[in-house]
Each structure stands twice: as C-alpha cells, then as structure tokens.
Coordinates of C-alpha atoms in Angstrom, one line a residue:
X26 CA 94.3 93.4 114.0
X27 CA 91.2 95.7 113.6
X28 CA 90.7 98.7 111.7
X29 CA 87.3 100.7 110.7
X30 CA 86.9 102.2 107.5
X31 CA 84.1 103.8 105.2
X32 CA 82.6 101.4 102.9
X33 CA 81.9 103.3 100.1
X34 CA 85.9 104.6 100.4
X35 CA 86.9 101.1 100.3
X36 CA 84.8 99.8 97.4
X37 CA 86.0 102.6 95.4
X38 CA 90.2 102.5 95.8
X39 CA 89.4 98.2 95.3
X40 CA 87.8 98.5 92.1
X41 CA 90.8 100.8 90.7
X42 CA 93.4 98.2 91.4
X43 CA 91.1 94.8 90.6
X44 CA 91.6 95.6 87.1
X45 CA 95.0 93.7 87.4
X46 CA 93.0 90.4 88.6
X47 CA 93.3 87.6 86.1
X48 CA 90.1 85.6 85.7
X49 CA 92.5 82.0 86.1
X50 CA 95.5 82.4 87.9
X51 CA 98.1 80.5 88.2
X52 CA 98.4 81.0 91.9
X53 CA 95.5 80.7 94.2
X54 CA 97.1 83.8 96.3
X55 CA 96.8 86.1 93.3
X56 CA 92.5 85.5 93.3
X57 CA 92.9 88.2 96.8
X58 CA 93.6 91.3 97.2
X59 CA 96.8 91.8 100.3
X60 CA 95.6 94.1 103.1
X61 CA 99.1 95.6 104.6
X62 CA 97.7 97.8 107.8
X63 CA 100.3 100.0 109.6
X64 CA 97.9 102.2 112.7
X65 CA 96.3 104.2 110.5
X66 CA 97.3 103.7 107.5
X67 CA 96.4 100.7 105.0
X68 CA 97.8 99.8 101.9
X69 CA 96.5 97.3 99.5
X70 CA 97.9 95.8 96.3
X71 CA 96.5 93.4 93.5
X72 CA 99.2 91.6 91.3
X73 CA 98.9 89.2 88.6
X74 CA 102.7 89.0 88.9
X75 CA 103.7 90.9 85.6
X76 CA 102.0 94.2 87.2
X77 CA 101.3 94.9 90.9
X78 CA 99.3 97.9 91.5
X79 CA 99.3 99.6 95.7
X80 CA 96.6 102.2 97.0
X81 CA 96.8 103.7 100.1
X82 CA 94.4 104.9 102.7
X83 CA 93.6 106.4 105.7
X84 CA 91.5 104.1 108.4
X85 CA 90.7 104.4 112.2
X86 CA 92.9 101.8 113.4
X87 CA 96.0 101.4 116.1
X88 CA 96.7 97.6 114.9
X89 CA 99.8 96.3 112.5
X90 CA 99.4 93.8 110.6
X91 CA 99.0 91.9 107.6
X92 CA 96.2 89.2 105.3
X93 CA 94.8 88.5 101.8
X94 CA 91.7 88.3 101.4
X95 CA 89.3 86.8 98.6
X96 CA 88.8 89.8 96.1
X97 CA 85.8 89.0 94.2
X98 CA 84.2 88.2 97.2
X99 CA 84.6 91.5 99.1
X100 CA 84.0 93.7 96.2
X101 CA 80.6 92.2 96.0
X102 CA 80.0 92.5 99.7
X103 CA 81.0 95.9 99.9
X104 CA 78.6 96.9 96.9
X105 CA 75.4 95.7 99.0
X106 CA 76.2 98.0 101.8
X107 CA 75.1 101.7 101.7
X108 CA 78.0 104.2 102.6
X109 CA 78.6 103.6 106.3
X110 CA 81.8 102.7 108.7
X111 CA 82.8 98.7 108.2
X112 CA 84.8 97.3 111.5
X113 CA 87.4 94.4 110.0
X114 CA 88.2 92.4 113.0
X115 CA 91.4 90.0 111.9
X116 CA 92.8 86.7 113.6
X117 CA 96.3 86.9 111.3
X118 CA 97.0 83.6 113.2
X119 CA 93.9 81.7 112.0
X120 CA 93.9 84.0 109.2
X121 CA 89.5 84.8 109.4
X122 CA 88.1 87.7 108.8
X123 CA 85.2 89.0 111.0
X124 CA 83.2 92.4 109.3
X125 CA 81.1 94.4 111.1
X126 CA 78.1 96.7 110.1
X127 CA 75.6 98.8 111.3
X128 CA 73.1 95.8 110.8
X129 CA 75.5 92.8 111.0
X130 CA 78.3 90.9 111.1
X131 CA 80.0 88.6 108.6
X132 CA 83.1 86.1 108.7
X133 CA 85.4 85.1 105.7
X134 CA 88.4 83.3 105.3
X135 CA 91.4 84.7 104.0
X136 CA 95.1 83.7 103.6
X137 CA 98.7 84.2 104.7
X138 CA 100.1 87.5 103.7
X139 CA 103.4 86.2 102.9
X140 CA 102.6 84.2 100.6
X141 CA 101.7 87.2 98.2
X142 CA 104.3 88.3 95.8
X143 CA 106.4 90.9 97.1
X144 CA 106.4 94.3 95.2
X145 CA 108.9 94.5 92.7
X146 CA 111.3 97.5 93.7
X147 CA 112.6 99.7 90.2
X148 CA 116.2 100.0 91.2
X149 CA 118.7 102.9 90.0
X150 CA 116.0 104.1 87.9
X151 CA 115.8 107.4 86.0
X152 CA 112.5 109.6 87.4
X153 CA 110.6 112.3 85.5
X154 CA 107.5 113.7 86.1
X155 CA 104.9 114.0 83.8
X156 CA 101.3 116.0 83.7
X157 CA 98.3 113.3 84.3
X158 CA 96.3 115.2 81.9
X159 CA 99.5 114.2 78.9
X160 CA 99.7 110.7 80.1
X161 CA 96.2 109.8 79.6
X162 CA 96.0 111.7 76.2
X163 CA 99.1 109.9 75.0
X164 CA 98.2 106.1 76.4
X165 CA 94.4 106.9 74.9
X166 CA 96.2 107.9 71.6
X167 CA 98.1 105.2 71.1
X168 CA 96.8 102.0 72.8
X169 CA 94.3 100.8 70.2
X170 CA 97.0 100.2 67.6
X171 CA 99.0 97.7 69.8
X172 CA 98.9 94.5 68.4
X173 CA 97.5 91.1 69.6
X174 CA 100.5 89.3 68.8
X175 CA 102.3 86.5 70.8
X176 CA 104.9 85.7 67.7
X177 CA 105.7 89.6 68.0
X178 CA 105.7 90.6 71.7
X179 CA 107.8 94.0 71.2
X180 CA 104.2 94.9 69.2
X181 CA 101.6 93.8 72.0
X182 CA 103.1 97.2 73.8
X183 CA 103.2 101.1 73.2
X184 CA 106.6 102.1 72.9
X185 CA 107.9 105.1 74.6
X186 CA 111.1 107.1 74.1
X187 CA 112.4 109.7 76.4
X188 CA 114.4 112.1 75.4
X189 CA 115.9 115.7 76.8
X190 CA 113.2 117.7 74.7
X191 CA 110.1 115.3 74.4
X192 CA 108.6 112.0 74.9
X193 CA 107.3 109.8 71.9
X194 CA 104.8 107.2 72.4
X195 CA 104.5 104.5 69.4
X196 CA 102.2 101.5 68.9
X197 CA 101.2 99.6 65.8
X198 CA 100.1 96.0 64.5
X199 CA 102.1 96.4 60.8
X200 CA 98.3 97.4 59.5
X201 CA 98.2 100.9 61.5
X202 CA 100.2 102.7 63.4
X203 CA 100.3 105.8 65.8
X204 CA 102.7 107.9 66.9
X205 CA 102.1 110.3 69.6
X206 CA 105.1 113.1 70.9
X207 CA 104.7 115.8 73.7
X208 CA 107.4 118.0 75.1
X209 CA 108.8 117.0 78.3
X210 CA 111.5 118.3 80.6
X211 CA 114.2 116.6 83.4
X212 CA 115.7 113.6 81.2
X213 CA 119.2 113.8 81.1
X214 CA 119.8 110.9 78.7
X215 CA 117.9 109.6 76.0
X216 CA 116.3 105.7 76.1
X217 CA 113.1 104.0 75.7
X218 CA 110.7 101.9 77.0
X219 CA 107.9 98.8 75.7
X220 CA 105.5 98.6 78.2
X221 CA 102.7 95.9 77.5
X222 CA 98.4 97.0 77.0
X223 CA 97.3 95.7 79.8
X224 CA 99.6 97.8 82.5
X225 CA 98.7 100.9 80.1
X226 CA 95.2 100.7 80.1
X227 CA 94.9 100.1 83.6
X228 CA 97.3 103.1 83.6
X229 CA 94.9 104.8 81.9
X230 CA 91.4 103.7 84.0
X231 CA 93.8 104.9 87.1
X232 CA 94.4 108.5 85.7
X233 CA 90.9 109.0 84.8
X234 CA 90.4 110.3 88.1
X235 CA 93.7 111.8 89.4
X236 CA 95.2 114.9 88.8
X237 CA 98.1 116.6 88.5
X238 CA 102.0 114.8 88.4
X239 CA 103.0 111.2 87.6
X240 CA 106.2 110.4 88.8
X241 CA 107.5 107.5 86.2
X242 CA 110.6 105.8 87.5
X243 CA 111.9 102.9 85.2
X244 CA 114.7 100.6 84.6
X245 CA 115.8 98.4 81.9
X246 CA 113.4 95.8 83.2
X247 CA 110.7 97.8 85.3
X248 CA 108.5 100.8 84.9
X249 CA 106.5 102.5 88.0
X250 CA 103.9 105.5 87.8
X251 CA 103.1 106.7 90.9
X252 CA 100.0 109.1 91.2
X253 CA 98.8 110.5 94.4
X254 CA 98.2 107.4 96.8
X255 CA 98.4 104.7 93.7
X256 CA 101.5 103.2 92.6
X257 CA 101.7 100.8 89.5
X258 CA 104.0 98.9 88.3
X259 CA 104.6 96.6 85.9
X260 CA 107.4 94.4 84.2
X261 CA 108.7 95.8 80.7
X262 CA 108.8 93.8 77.4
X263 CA 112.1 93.1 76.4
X264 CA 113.1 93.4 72.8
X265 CA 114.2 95.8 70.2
X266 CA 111.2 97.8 68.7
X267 CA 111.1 97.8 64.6
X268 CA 111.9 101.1 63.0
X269 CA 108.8 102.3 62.5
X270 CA 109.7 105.7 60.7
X271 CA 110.6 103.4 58.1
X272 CA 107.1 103.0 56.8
X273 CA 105.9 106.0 57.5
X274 CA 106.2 107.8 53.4
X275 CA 107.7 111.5 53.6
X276 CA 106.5 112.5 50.5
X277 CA 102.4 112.8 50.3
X278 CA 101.8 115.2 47.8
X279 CA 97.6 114.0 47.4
X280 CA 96.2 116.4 50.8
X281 CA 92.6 115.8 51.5
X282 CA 91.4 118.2 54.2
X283 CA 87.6 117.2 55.7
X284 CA 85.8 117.7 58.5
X285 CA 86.2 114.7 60.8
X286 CA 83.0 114.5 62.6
X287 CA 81.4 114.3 59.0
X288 CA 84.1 111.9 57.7
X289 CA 83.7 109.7 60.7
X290 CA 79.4 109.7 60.5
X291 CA 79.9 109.1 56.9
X292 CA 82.1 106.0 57.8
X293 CA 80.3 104.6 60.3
X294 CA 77.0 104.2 57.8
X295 CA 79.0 103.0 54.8
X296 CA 81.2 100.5 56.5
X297 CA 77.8 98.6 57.6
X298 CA 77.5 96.8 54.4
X299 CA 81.6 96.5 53.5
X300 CA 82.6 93.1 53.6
X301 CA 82.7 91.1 56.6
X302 CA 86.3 90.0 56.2
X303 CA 88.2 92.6 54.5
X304 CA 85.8 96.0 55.7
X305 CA 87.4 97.8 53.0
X306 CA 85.6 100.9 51.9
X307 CA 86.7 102.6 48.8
X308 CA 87.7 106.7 48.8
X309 CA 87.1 107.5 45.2
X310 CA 87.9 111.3 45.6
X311 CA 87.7 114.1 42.8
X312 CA 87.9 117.8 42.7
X313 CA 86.6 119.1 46.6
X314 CA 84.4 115.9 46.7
X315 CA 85.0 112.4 48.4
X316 CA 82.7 109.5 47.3
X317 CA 83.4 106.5 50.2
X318 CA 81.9 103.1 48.9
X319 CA 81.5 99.6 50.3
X320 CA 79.6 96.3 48.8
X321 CA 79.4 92.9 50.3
X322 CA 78.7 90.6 46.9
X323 CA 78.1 87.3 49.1
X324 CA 75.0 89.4 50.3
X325 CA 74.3 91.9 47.3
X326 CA 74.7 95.4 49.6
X327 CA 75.9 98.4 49.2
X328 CA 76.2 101.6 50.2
X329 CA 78.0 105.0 49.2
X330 CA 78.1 108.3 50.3
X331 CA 79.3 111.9 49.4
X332 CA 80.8 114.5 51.3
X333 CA 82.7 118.0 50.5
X334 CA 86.3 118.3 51.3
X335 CA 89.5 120.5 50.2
X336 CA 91.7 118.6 47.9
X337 CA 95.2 119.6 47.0
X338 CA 96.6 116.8 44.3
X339 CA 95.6 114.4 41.4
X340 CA 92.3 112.4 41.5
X341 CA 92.5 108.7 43.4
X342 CA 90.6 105.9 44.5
X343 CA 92.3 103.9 47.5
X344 CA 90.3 101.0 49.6
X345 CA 91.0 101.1 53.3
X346 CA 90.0 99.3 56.4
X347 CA 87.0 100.7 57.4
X348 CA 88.0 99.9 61.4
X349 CA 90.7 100.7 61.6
X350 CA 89.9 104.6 60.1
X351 CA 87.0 104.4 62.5
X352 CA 89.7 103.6 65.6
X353 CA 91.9 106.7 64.6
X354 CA 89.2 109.3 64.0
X355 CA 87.2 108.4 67.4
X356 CA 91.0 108.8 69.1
X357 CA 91.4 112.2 67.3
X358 CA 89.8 115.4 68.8
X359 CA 90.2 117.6 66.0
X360 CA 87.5 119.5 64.0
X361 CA 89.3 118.6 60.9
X362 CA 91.4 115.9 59.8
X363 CA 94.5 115.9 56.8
X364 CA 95.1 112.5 54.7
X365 CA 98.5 112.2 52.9
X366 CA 98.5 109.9 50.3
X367 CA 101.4 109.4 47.6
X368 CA 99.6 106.1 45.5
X369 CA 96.9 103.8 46.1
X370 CA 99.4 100.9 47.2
X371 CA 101.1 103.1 50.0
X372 CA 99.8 103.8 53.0
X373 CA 97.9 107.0 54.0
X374 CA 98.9 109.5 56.7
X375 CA 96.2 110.9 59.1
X376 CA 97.4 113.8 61.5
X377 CA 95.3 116.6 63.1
X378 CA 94.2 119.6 61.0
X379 CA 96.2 121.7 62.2
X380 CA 97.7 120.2 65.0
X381 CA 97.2 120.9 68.7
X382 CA 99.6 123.1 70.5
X383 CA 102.2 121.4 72.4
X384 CA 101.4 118.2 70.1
X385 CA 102.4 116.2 67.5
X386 CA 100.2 113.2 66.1
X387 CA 100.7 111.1 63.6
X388 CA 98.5 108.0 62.5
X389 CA 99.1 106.0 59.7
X390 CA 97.1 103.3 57.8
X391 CA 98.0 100.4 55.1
X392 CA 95.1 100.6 52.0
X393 CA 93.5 97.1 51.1
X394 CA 93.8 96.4 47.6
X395 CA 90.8 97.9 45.8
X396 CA 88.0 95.5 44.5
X397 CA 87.3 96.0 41.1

C-alpha cells in the first residue's frame, strides 16, 4: 500500500482530530491514529471510544488498504519537515511503515487496523442542519458553565433541545448557569440531547475553521456533526436533565444597565485581592453608581472601585463570585450588559443589553453570602 501526500496537508487535518487522544488509554490501539486508504482517497479517525472523530483527504495513490499508526509520533515527525510531498510505503502484512522525503527515509512500526474500534453508526436518527457560524457561538456560550461532576454526569454536559421553532442549548454546575436559544428550522418533533465537554469543545476547535452547514444526526444514544470532510461523533449522556427554569427568578425588578467592557476591567483588578477561596466581590450599588469591593483578611488587602451605570430599583449590596462573573462577561459580546436582581440571597440574571438579533441569552449566577 503506498500513497503520497503533502506534509503540511497532513499535519494539519492530524492535529484537528488528535484532540480526542487520551494521554493513558486503556487500549494500546487508541495511542494511533487508523489510516483507512481507498486509491485516492484517505480517511483517518482518532477515537478514545466515547468519541471517534474521521477526516478525509485527497492523496496520489492507486493502493487499498488499511494500518494504525503511532499518533504522537507522526505528528512530531511531520512538524520537522518543511511543506513538501511525503511517500508512505506500507507492508499491511508486517504492519511497518516506510516514509519517504525529499532528503530521507524513515521506518516505524504501526499496528493491525482491525483492531481499532469500528465507528459507531447513529441509526434511524433525526438530521437537521445547522449554520457553523450558530454552532460555535452556541457551544462557546455555554460550555464553561458545565460542571466537573462525576456524582452528577447529566451536568458535566451542555444540554440541547430541539424543537420545530429553535434550538436551546443549557449548561450549568448549580453555581451558574447559561442558557443559549437560536431559531432553527426542519425538526419535526421536539427532543433533546446531553452531550458531554469534551466532544463539544473539540466540536468547537473543529468549527473554528469550517464554514457553512453542520449536518447533526442523533439518536437516543449517539450524536454526529458532520462538517465538510470531518465527521464527529460521540456517545450521549444518558439521564434526565434538572429543570433548570426552575431557578431561574421571573421577577427582577433591581435593573442595573453598565457598560461591559468597563464592568469586566473593573472586575478583573478588584477580584485580585478577593479571597482566595470564596473570590466574592461585593456590588454595593446606589443611585447611577456601582461600588465593587473585595478584601482578603488572612492577608490585609483590599481593593474597590467605582464605575457609572443606569439603575432602575432600590439600593443593594450582593457578594458574587468574582470568576464566575469574569467567565460570563468574557463569553458575552455585547457593549452593554443588564443584571436582574430581586434580593441579595437570590441569584442574579445577566443577559445582553439589548439582545442580539436572532438570539436569546441568558446567564445566571448564585450571590455568596456577603462578608460583613
């Protein structure tokens, strides 16, 4: 089996699918990447076992055929050579690897392609396509609110919801929460989805450079996106999601209106010296101004600052996480934010200000009890 193929080409279609490598697998076979050639066209896939990810690409070649080979090893190789045609001479029988260069030739061993998990196949699924351009703003969005939490699996995944009109995402770790809906068109009947971080944000890294549709085919167990010549997919978590419009409050009647650039500066130099275990910084706002405040007693700091703002409701003080308000405002692209708040003890409501066409956002944070 032999095949020629740009370097450069190669490298690049390798490092978007060795995202799924695991640094310790629990199968040898999953450390290499499978090389599936058919003439001229190769297809190779990278699978931790929960999620298998398959590019395509065109080579010079009239061979079929079929080998693993080590992945960490030929992503280094291929980063030493400048951009020029590689010539991958293959013994399937003794299962060694010959690579030729412009300047040289190198051997590796590699492994028995069928001993590499098959792809799973998403059968009777329900398809819809989606614009890449939506996918990555909803997956960027959301992700960072998923929780890191083996007790609560359904959490450690964004939830999405399909529905004849739109699409909801949803992720949260019971301290924040987002929840992310765009209009979307060819779903006939309503269900929803948990699929886990790590599939979504190499979802993400993938779409970075694509454009146009995603085809999403899922099942009740499986979910595939399929972009140009890269297909992912991944096993779903099974569970029933909690009702997460329970927490959200519907009544805010405290509206603080503030630029977010200047909020999220403001933040970033105050939270410094909050507390290293409960980063709480205090909002103390009255009339159109917002006084944020942080101290760290165990080593005497502190820090406030104030900023203008428009201020519809009675005057408060409320303590929040300064991370997690730092996650949602660097995730928001707005020029101005809105924070609903009913009481100190309730949580606060962050959404765009005003809202993107074609969008609806919605992040929500639990306060931290105010130190007096």
């Amino acid at each position: 089996m032999k095949f020629v193929v740009s370097s450069n080409t190669l490298l690049k279609e390798l490092q978007v699918i060795g995202g799924v490598l695991n640094a310790n697998n629990a199968l040898p076979i999953l450390d290499d990447f499978l090389f599936k050639l058919n003439k001229g066209e190769l297809s190779i896939f990278a699978s931790d076992l929960e999620t298998t990810i398959r590019t395509t690409l065109t080579v010079d070649s009239k061979d079929s055929g079929e080998i693993t080979i080590p992945a960490k090893l030929l992503i280094e190789m291929l980063k030493n050579f400048a951009d020029q045609p590689l010539t991958f001479i293959i013994d399937t029988t003794k299962f060694s690897i010959e690579i030729n260069s412009e300047a040289g030739k190198y051997k590796i061993a590699g492994h028995d392609g069928e001993e590499f998990p098959k792809m799973i196949a998403v059968e009777s699924p329900t398809t819809l396509q989606v614009d890449t351009d939506m996918l990555v703003d909803a997956v960027t969005k959301t992700i960072f609110a998923v929780a890191n939490d083996d007790l609560r699996p359904v959490m450690s995944g964004v939830y999405c919801n399909f529905s004849s009109k739109d699409v909801t995402f949803v992720a949260t770790d019971a301290h924040k929460l987002v929840k992310y809906i765009r209009p979307v068109t060819g779903v006939s009947v309503e269900n929803s989805v948990i699929i886990a971080k790590k599939p979504m944000n190499l979802l993400k890294n993938i779409l970075a450079s694509k454009h146009g549709k995603v085809i999403i085919d899922y099942n009740k167990t499986n979910a595939s996106f399929t972009m140009d010549n890269v297909q992912l997919i991944c096993r779903l978590i099974d569970g029933k999601y909690p009702n997460y419009d329970a927490v959200i409050p519907k009544e805010n009647p405290n509206q603080l209106v503030l630029d977010r650039n200047a909020f999220l500066s403001s933040l970033k130099r105050v939270s410094i010296l909050s507390n290293k275990t409960t980063h709480q910084v205090k909002l103390k706002i009255t009339g159109n101004a917002l006084t944020l405040t942080s101290e760290d007693i165990d080593y005497s700091s502190e820090a406030n600052e104030r900023i203008n703002c428009q201020y519809v409701g009675d005057d408060m003080e409320i303590g929040f996480n300064s991370k997690f308000l730092l996650d949602m405002l660097s995730n928001l692209d707005s020029e101005e934010v809105r924070v609903g708040m009913s009481s100190p003890s309730r949580a606060g409501v962050i959404t765009p200000n005003p809202q993107k066409e074609g969008e609806d956002i919605l992040m929500l944070v639990m306060p931290v009890m105010l130190n007096n």
